[in-house]
Structure formats: structure tokens, C-alpha cells
CSV table of C-alpha atoms in Angstrom, one decimal:
chain,number,residue,atom,x,y,z
A,1,UNK,CA,30.7,165.7,77.7
A,2,UNK,CA,31.8,168.5,75.4
A,3,UNK,CA,33.8,167.5,72.4
A,4,UNK,CA,34.7,168.9,69.0
A,5,UNK,CA,33.3,166.7,66.2
A,6,UNK,CA,32.9,166.7,62.4
A,7,UNK,CA,30.1,165.0,60.5
A,8,UNK,CA,31.5,165.4,57.0
A,9,UNK,CA,34.8,166.1,55.3
A,10,UNK,CA,35.8,169.6,54.5
A,11,UNK,CA,37.7,172.6,55.8
A,12,UNK,CA,38.0,173.7,59.4
A,13,UNK,CA,34.4,175.1,59.3
A,14,UNK,CA,33.0,171.5,59.5
A,15,UNK,CA,34.3,171.3,63.1
A,16,UNK,CA,31.6,172.0,65.7
A,17,UNK,CA,31.1,171.6,69.5
A,18,UNK,CA,28.8,168.9,70.6
A,19,UNK,CA,27.6,167.0,73.7
A,20,UNK,CA,28.5,163.3,73.3
A,21,UNK,CA,28.6,160.3,75.6
A,22,UNK,CA,31.5,159.9,77.9
A,23,UNK,CA,33.6,157.0,76.7
A,24,UNK,CA,34.0,153.9,78.9
A,25,UNK,CA,37.4,152.3,79.1
A,26,UNK,CA,37.8,148.7,77.8
A,27,UNK,CA,40.5,146.2,78.7
A,28,UNK,CA,43.9,147.8,78.9
A,29,UNK,CA,42.6,151.3,78.6
A,30,UNK,CA,42.4,154.3,80.9
A,31,UNK,CA,40.0,157.2,80.7
A,32,UNK,CA,41.6,160.6,81.0
A,33,UNK,CA,40.0,163.9,82.0
A,34,UNK,CA,41.7,165.9,79.3
A,35,UNK,CA,43.6,169.1,80.3
A,36,UNK,CA,45.3,169.8,77.0
A,37,UNK,CA,45.2,168.1,73.6
A,38,UNK,CA,47.9,168.3,71.0
A,39,UNK,CA,47.0,169.5,67.5
A,40,UNK,CA,48.7,168.0,64.5
A,41,UNK,CA,48.8,168.6,60.7
A,42,UNK,CA,47.4,165.0,60.4
A,43,UNK,CA,44.2,166.2,62.1
A,44,UNK,CA,43.4,168.6,59.3
A,45,UNK,CA,44.3,166.0,56.6
A,46,UNK,CA,41.9,163.5,58.2
A,47,UNK,CA,39.2,166.2,58.6
A,48,UNK,CA,39.5,167.0,54.9
A,49,UNK,CA,39.1,163.4,53.8
A,50,UNK,CA,42.6,163.3,52.3
A,51,UNK,CA,43.6,160.3,54.3
A,52,UNK,CA,40.3,158.4,54.2
A,53,UNK,CA,42.0,155.4,52.4
A,54,UNK,CA,44.6,155.2,55.2
A,55,UNK,CA,42.5,156.2,58.3
A,56,UNK,CA,38.8,155.4,57.7
A,57,UNK,CA,36.5,157.7,59.5
A,58,UNK,CA,33.3,156.9,61.3
A,59,UNK,CA,31.0,160.0,61.7
A,60,UNK,CA,30.6,161.8,64.0
A,61,UNK,CA,34.4,161.9,64.5
A,62,UNK,CA,36.4,163.5,67.3
A,63,UNK,CA,39.8,164.6,66.1
A,64,UNK,CA,43.1,164.5,68.1
A,65,UNK,CA,45.7,161.8,68.7
A,66,UNK,CA,47.5,163.0,71.9
A,67,UNK,CA,46.6,164.3,75.3
A,68,UNK,CA,47.7,165.3,78.8
A,69,UNK,CA,45.3,165.0,81.7
A,70,UNK,CA,44.2,163.2,84.9
A,71,UNK,CA,43.2,159.5,84.9
A,72,UNK,CA,39.7,159.1,86.2
A,73,UNK,CA,38.8,155.5,85.3
A,74,UNK,CA,40.6,152.2,84.7
A,75,UNK,CA,39.7,149.4,82.3
A,76,UNK,CA,40.1,145.7,83.1
A,77,UNK,CA,43.7,144.6,83.6
A,78,UNK,CA,45.2,148.1,84.1
A,79,UNK,CA,47.6,147.8,87.0
A,80,UNK,CA,50.4,150.3,86.3
A,81,UNK,CA,48.3,153.4,86.4
A,82,UNK,CA,46.0,154.7,89.2
A,83,UNK,CA,43.0,157.0,89.3
A,84,UNK,CA,44.2,160.5,89.9
A,85,UNK,CA,47.5,160.0,88.1
A,86,UNK,CA,48.6,162.9,85.9
A,87,UNK,CA,49.6,161.5,82.5
A,88,UNK,CA,50.4,162.2,78.9
A,89,UNK,CA,50.0,159.9,76.0
A,90,UNK,CA,48.2,158.8,72.8
A,91,UNK,CA,44.4,159.1,72.6
A,92,UNK,CA,42.4,156.1,71.3
A,93,UNK,CA,39.1,158.0,70.9
A,94,UNK,CA,40.1,161.6,69.9
A,95,UNK,CA,41.5,164.1,72.3
A,96,UNK,CA,39.5,167.3,71.4
A,97,UNK,CA,37.1,166.4,74.2
A,98,UNK,CA,36.7,166.6,77.9
A,99,UNK,CA,37.4,162.9,78.3
A,100,UNK,CA,39.3,160.5,76.1
A,101,UNK,CA,40.5,156.9,76.3
A,102,UNK,CA,44.1,155.9,76.1
A,103,UNK,CA,46.1,152.7,76.1
A,104,UNK,CA,49.6,154.0,76.2
A,105,UNK,CA,50.3,156.8,78.7
A,106,UNK,CA,53.3,158.0,80.8
A,107,UNK,CA,53.6,159.8,84.0
A,108,UNK,CA,53.6,163.6,83.7
A,109,UNK,CA,56.3,165.2,85.9
A,110,UNK,CA,54.9,167.9,88.3
A,111,UNK,CA,57.3,170.5,86.8
A,112,UNK,CA,55.9,170.0,83.3
A,113,UNK,CA,52.8,172.1,82.4
A,114,UNK,CA,49.8,170.5,80.7
A,115,UNK,CA,50.2,172.3,77.4
A,116,UNK,CA,53.9,171.3,77.1
A,117,UNK,CA,53.0,167.8,78.1
A,118,UNK,CA,50.5,167.5,75.3
A,119,UNK,CA,53.1,168.7,72.8
A,120,UNK,CA,55.3,165.6,73.3
A,121,UNK,CA,53.7,162.2,72.4
A,122,UNK,CA,53.2,162.5,68.7
A,123,UNK,CA,56.1,164.8,67.9
A,124,UNK,CA,58.5,162.9,70.1
A,125,UNK,CA,57.6,159.5,68.7
A,126,UNK,CA,57.7,160.8,65.1
A,127,UNK,CA,61.1,162.5,65.6
A,128,UNK,CA,62.7,159.4,67.2
A,129,UNK,CA,61.2,157.0,64.7
A,130,UNK,CA,62.5,158.8,61.7
A,131,UNK,CA,66.0,159.5,63.2
A,132,UNK,CA,66.2,155.7,63.9
A,133,UNK,CA,65.1,154.9,60.3
A,134,UNK,CA,67.8,157.2,59.0
A,135,UNK,CA,70.4,155.8,61.4
A,136,UNK,CA,71.5,159.2,62.5
A,137,UNK,CA,74.8,159.0,64.4
A,138,UNK,CA,77.4,161.3,65.9
A,139,UNK,CA,79.5,163.2,63.4
A,140,UNK,CA,76.9,163.1,60.6
A,141,UNK,CA,75.1,166.0,58.9
A,142,UNK,CA,71.3,165.8,58.7
A,143,UNK,CA,69.2,168.1,56.5
A,144,UNK,CA,65.7,168.8,57.9
A,145,UNK,CA,63.1,170.5,55.7
A,146,UNK,CA,60.5,172.5,57.7
A,147,UNK,CA,62.3,172.1,61.0
A,148,UNK,CA,60.6,174.8,63.0
A,149,UNK,CA,57.3,172.9,63.6
A,150,UNK,CA,56.4,170.6,66.4
A,151,UNK,CA,58.2,167.5,65.1
A,152,UNK,CA,61.2,169.5,63.9
A,153,UNK,CA,61.6,171.3,67.2
A,154,UNK,CA,62.2,168.0,68.9
A,155,UNK,CA,64.0,166.3,66.0
A,156,UNK,CA,66.7,169.0,65.9
A,157,UNK,CA,67.3,168.6,69.6
A,158,UNK,CA,67.3,164.8,69.5
A,159,UNK,CA,69.6,164.7,66.5
A,160,UNK,CA,72.1,167.1,68.1
A,161,UNK,CA,72.0,165.2,71.3
A,162,UNK,CA,73.2,162.2,69.2
A,163,UNK,CA,76.2,164.3,68.1
A,164,UNK,CA,74.9,165.1,64.7
A,165,UNK,CA,74.9,168.4,63.0
A,166,UNK,CA,71.5,169.6,61.7
A,167,UNK,CA,70.9,172.0,58.8
A,168,UNK,CA,67.3,173.1,59.2
A,169,UNK,CA,65.1,174.9,56.7
A,170,UNK,CA,62.3,177.3,57.7
A,171,UNK,CA,60.9,180.7,56.7
A,172,UNK,CA,62.8,183.9,57.4
A,173,UNK,CA,60.9,184.5,60.6
A,174,UNK,CA,62.1,181.1,62.1
A,175,UNK,CA,65.8,181.4,61.4
A,176,UNK,CA,66.8,182.6,64.8
A,177,UNK,CA,64.4,180.0,66.4
A,178,UNK,CA,66.1,177.1,64.6
A,179,UNK,CA,69.5,178.5,65.6
A,180,UNK,CA,68.4,178.6,69.3
A,181,UNK,CA,67.6,174.9,69.1
A,182,UNK,CA,71.1,174.1,67.9
A,183,UNK,CA,70.5,173.9,64.1
A,184,UNK,CA,72.3,175.7,61.3
A,185,UNK,CA,69.4,177.5,59.8
A,186,UNK,CA,68.7,178.4,56.1
A,187,UNK,CA,65.6,179.4,54.2
A,188,UNK,CA,63.7,177.0,51.9
A,189,UNK,CA,62.8,177.6,48.3
A,190,UNK,CA,64.7,178.3,45.1
A,191,UNK,CA,68.5,177.9,45.4
A,192,UNK,CA,68.2,175.5,48.3
A,193,UNK,CA,70.7,173.0,46.8
A,194,UNK,CA,73.4,175.7,46.5
A,195,UNK,CA,72.7,177.0,50.0
A,196,UNK,CA,73.0,173.6,51.5
A,197,UNK,CA,76.2,172.7,49.6
A,198,UNK,CA,77.8,176.0,50.8
A,199,UNK,CA,76.9,175.0,54.4
A,200,UNK,CA,78.0,171.4,54.0
A,201,UNK,CA,80.7,171.1,51.4
A,202,UNK,CA,81.2,167.4,52.2
A,203,UNK,CA,77.5,166.7,51.6
A,204,UNK,CA,74.6,165.6,53.9
A,205,UNK,CA,74.4,162.2,55.3
A,206,UNK,CA,70.6,162.0,55.7
A,207,UNK,CA,67.5,164.0,55.0
A,208,UNK,CA,64.3,164.3,57.1
A,209,UNK,CA,61.5,166.0,55.2
A,210,UNK,CA,58.8,167.4,57.6
A,211,UNK,CA,57.4,170.0,55.2
A,212,UNK,CA,56.0,168.0,52.3
A,213,UNK,CA,56.3,170.9,50.0
A,214,UNK,CA,58.4,169.8,47.0
A,215,UNK,CA,61.8,169.4,48.7
A,216,UNK,CA,62.3,165.7,47.8
A,217,UNK,CA,63.8,166.4,44.4
A,218,UNK,CA,66.4,168.7,45.9
A,219,UNK,CA,67.0,166.1,48.6
A,220,UNK,CA,67.7,163.4,46.0
A,221,UNK,CA,70.1,165.8,44.3
A,222,UNK,CA,71.9,166.5,47.5
A,223,UNK,CA,72.1,162.9,48.4
A,224,UNK,CA,72.9,161.6,44.9
A,225,UNK,CA,70.1,159.1,45.2
A,226,UNK,CA,67.2,158.2,47.4
A,227,UNK,CA,69.1,156.4,50.1
A,228,UNK,CA,68.7,157.8,53.7
A,229,UNK,CA,65.8,160.2,52.8
A,230,UNK,CA,62.6,159.9,54.8
A,231,UNK,CA,59.5,162.1,54.5
A,232,UNK,CA,56.5,162.2,56.9
A,233,UNK,CA,54.6,164.7,54.8
A,234,UNK,CA,55.2,164.3,51.0
A,235,UNK,CA,52.7,161.8,49.5
A,236,UNK,CA,54.8,161.7,46.2
A,237,UNK,CA,57.4,159.7,48.1
A,238,UNK,CA,56.6,156.3,46.6
A,239,UNK,CA,56.7,157.5,43.0
A,240,UNK,CA,60.1,159.1,43.7
A,241,UNK,CA,61.5,156.0,45.5
A,242,UNK,CA,61.7,157.8,48.9
A,243,UNK,CA,60.6,156.2,52.2
A,244,UNK,CA,57.4,157.6,53.7
A,245,UNK,CA,57.1,157.0,57.4
A,246,UNK,CA,53.8,157.1,59.3
A,247,UNK,CA,53.1,156.0,62.9
A,248,UNK,CA,52.9,155.7,65.8
A,249,UNK,CA,54.9,152.5,65.3
A,250,UNK,CA,57.3,153.1,68.2
A,251,UNK,CA,54.9,154.5,70.8
A,252,UNK,CA,56.4,153.6,74.1
A,253,UNK,CA,55.4,154.6,77.6
A,254,UNK,CA,59.0,154.3,78.8
A,255,UNK,CA,60.4,156.5,76.1
A,256,UNK,CA,57.7,159.1,76.5
A,257,UNK,CA,58.3,159.2,80.2
A,258,UNK,CA,62.0,159.8,79.6
A,259,UNK,CA,61.2,162.6,77.1
A,260,UNK,CA,58.7,164.2,79.5
A,261,UNK,CA,61.4,164.2,82.2
A,262,UNK,CA,63.8,165.9,79.9
A,263,UNK,CA,61.2,168.5,79.0
A,264,UNK,CA,60.5,169.1,82.7
A,265,UNK,CA,64.1,169.7,83.5
A,266,UNK,CA,64.8,171.9,80.5
A,267,UNK,CA,67.0,169.4,78.7
A,268,UNK,CA,64.5,169.4,75.9
A,269,UNK,CA,62.7,172.6,74.9
A,270,UNK,CA,59.1,172.7,73.7
A,271,UNK,CA,57.3,175.7,72.2
A,272,UNK,CA,53.5,175.9,72.3
A,273,UNK,CA,50.7,178.2,71.1
A,274,UNK,CA,47.5,177.4,72.9
A,275,UNK,CA,43.8,177.9,71.9
A,276,UNK,CA,40.7,177.0,74.0
A,277,UNK,CA,38.8,173.9,72.9
A,278,UNK,CA,36.0,175.9,71.4
A,279,UNK,CA,38.5,177.6,69.0
A,280,UNK,CA,39.6,174.3,67.5
A,281,UNK,CA,38.5,175.4,64.0
A,282,UNK,CA,40.7,178.5,64.2
A,283,UNK,CA,43.6,176.4,65.4
A,284,UNK,CA,43.2,173.9,62.6
A,285,UNK,CA,43.0,176.8,60.1
A,286,UNK,CA,46.4,178.0,61.4
A,287,UNK,CA,47.8,174.5,61.2
A,288,UNK,CA,46.5,174.0,57.6
A,289,UNK,CA,48.3,177.2,56.5
A,290,UNK,CA,51.6,175.8,57.7
A,291,UNK,CA,54.6,177.8,59.0
A,292,UNK,CA,53.7,177.1,62.6
A,293,UNK,CA,56.5,177.5,65.1
A,294,UNK,CA,56.5,174.6,67.6
A,295,UNK,CA,53.3,173.1,68.6
A,296,UNK,CA,49.6,174.0,68.6
A,297,UNK,CA,47.7,172.9,71.6
A,298,UNK,CA,44.0,173.0,72.7
A,299,UNK,CA,43.3,173.7,76.4
A,300,UNK,CA,40.4,171.7,77.6
A,301,UNK,CA,40.1,171.5,81.4
């Protein structure tokens, strides 16, 4: 099968197309004929070697942690999924490929396109996990740094659905986008503390850092301490006393199915930019540069 692999750590240029063996499902796994693969910032960090201590790599490695596609083989013990089912979920073997194995999948609603389906597993799980860690509740104000990306797009909507107010930071070009999702938008950078205080004179109840670009100090100032601040992107968290959350620790077929249904009916909005599989290096270069609106997706089949 065709897949995107890398044999050494480095920039996007180390990614190459290769013919590799089709994986065989083990107990509890399904094999999926991939239609679309989600691309995440984590993919580039793993490719660079930055996360080797956390996620050890065996070369050649196939990137990609999420997929949408058609089940074409079942492992031993799988009874809740059938060959031919259209699904979305988390990849066990890397999703930048024509076929991938998965343990946790959910049904894809017919009204949900492949690209939008592939945008949901990682971003949805991450957004829900952090909002739960923060204990976000109705009537509270949540500050989200870098809210226009894939996780932020869903986190803004999930938080407002809980009855919270979201103040989201993004670049000038994404201010209207954040407002369309239901957030109060502001730009990041110098003067952020003053801008947020003007928007929330009574303070912010929680902070979700999705950007990882030096906003933790401002967050601590705004919160008056490190309580109820969570980052998924700033590796200085521990030295600052801030919680760093990585997953997927709450991956759930049932919750993913509910999110997919909400996306199919328009209750939850997803925004995608798609690249063909053979342009994975270009897509990762875009991801590495940051400032992505919504989700980057690779189309495979």
C-alpha cells in the first residue's frame, strides 16, 4: 500500500511516499481503508524528534493519529463493527496511508463528509478532556490562547454549549472567525493582559492554552496563580507550575459518535483545509508554521 513515512528526524522534507505492507488487524482491532487522515501539530513534533522521550519512534514511521474510512477487515473479538462500515477514529498504526489499524472507532453519519469526519477524533477528545480538567461550567469565563485552530474551533463551541463565555486569542485574520464560533475575540501578543481585563473586568475563571507561545506568564497574572490553567502546547508548563495535558486519555467511541452526529447536523461546525496524501510534507510545513484556521486534513482514497 502507499503510505507517507519518515526514516529519520528532521523537517517536513524527511517525509516521503513509500510502498509498505498492508497491516493485519490483531485482537480488538479493525483495518480501515482510509479516506481522510487528520493532521495535527503533534505529527510535526514527533517527526522532528522533539517528542522522542515521550513517544519513541520506530523507523520507518507512518505519521497520523486519526482517520475516517471504511472498515475492510476485523480482528479477533470485534463484534460491534462490520466490514463495510463507514467509521472515524484513532489510528494505531499511522493514518497517512491507504490502510490503517484502529481499536477505537465510531460510526460516521452519512451526512458527514470524510474530511470533516477526520477532523473530529483528536480535536474533540482534546477539547473535551481539557474542559473537563478545568471544570468549565455555565456562567464562567474561559480564556483560550490560539483558539482558531483545530482544537480551539471545537473547544470554543463545546465551552459555549456548557454556558460559558469564551475569550479567544488569534491573529488579526481570525478575529471574525472566532466571533462566528461564539467567542469574544482579541489578538495575542503585547498588551494581552490589559485587553483581557478590559473584556472581563471580573476576571477569567479558567485558561486553556492551545498556542504554546509564551502566554502562560500572562495567564498566571490574569488568574493570580496557576490554578485552573491547562496547556497542551507549552513544554515550560512544569517549571511554571502549570498543568500540561496530553492524551488521548478520554478516547471514547460513544462520545466521538455523539460529536460526529452534532457535526453532521450542523450543531458543531468544523473547518478543514485539505491536501492530497502525496502533499503531506507541504501540509506539515503549513502546520509547523502555525496560524492554521481549523483543521488540516489529508485526502487518501
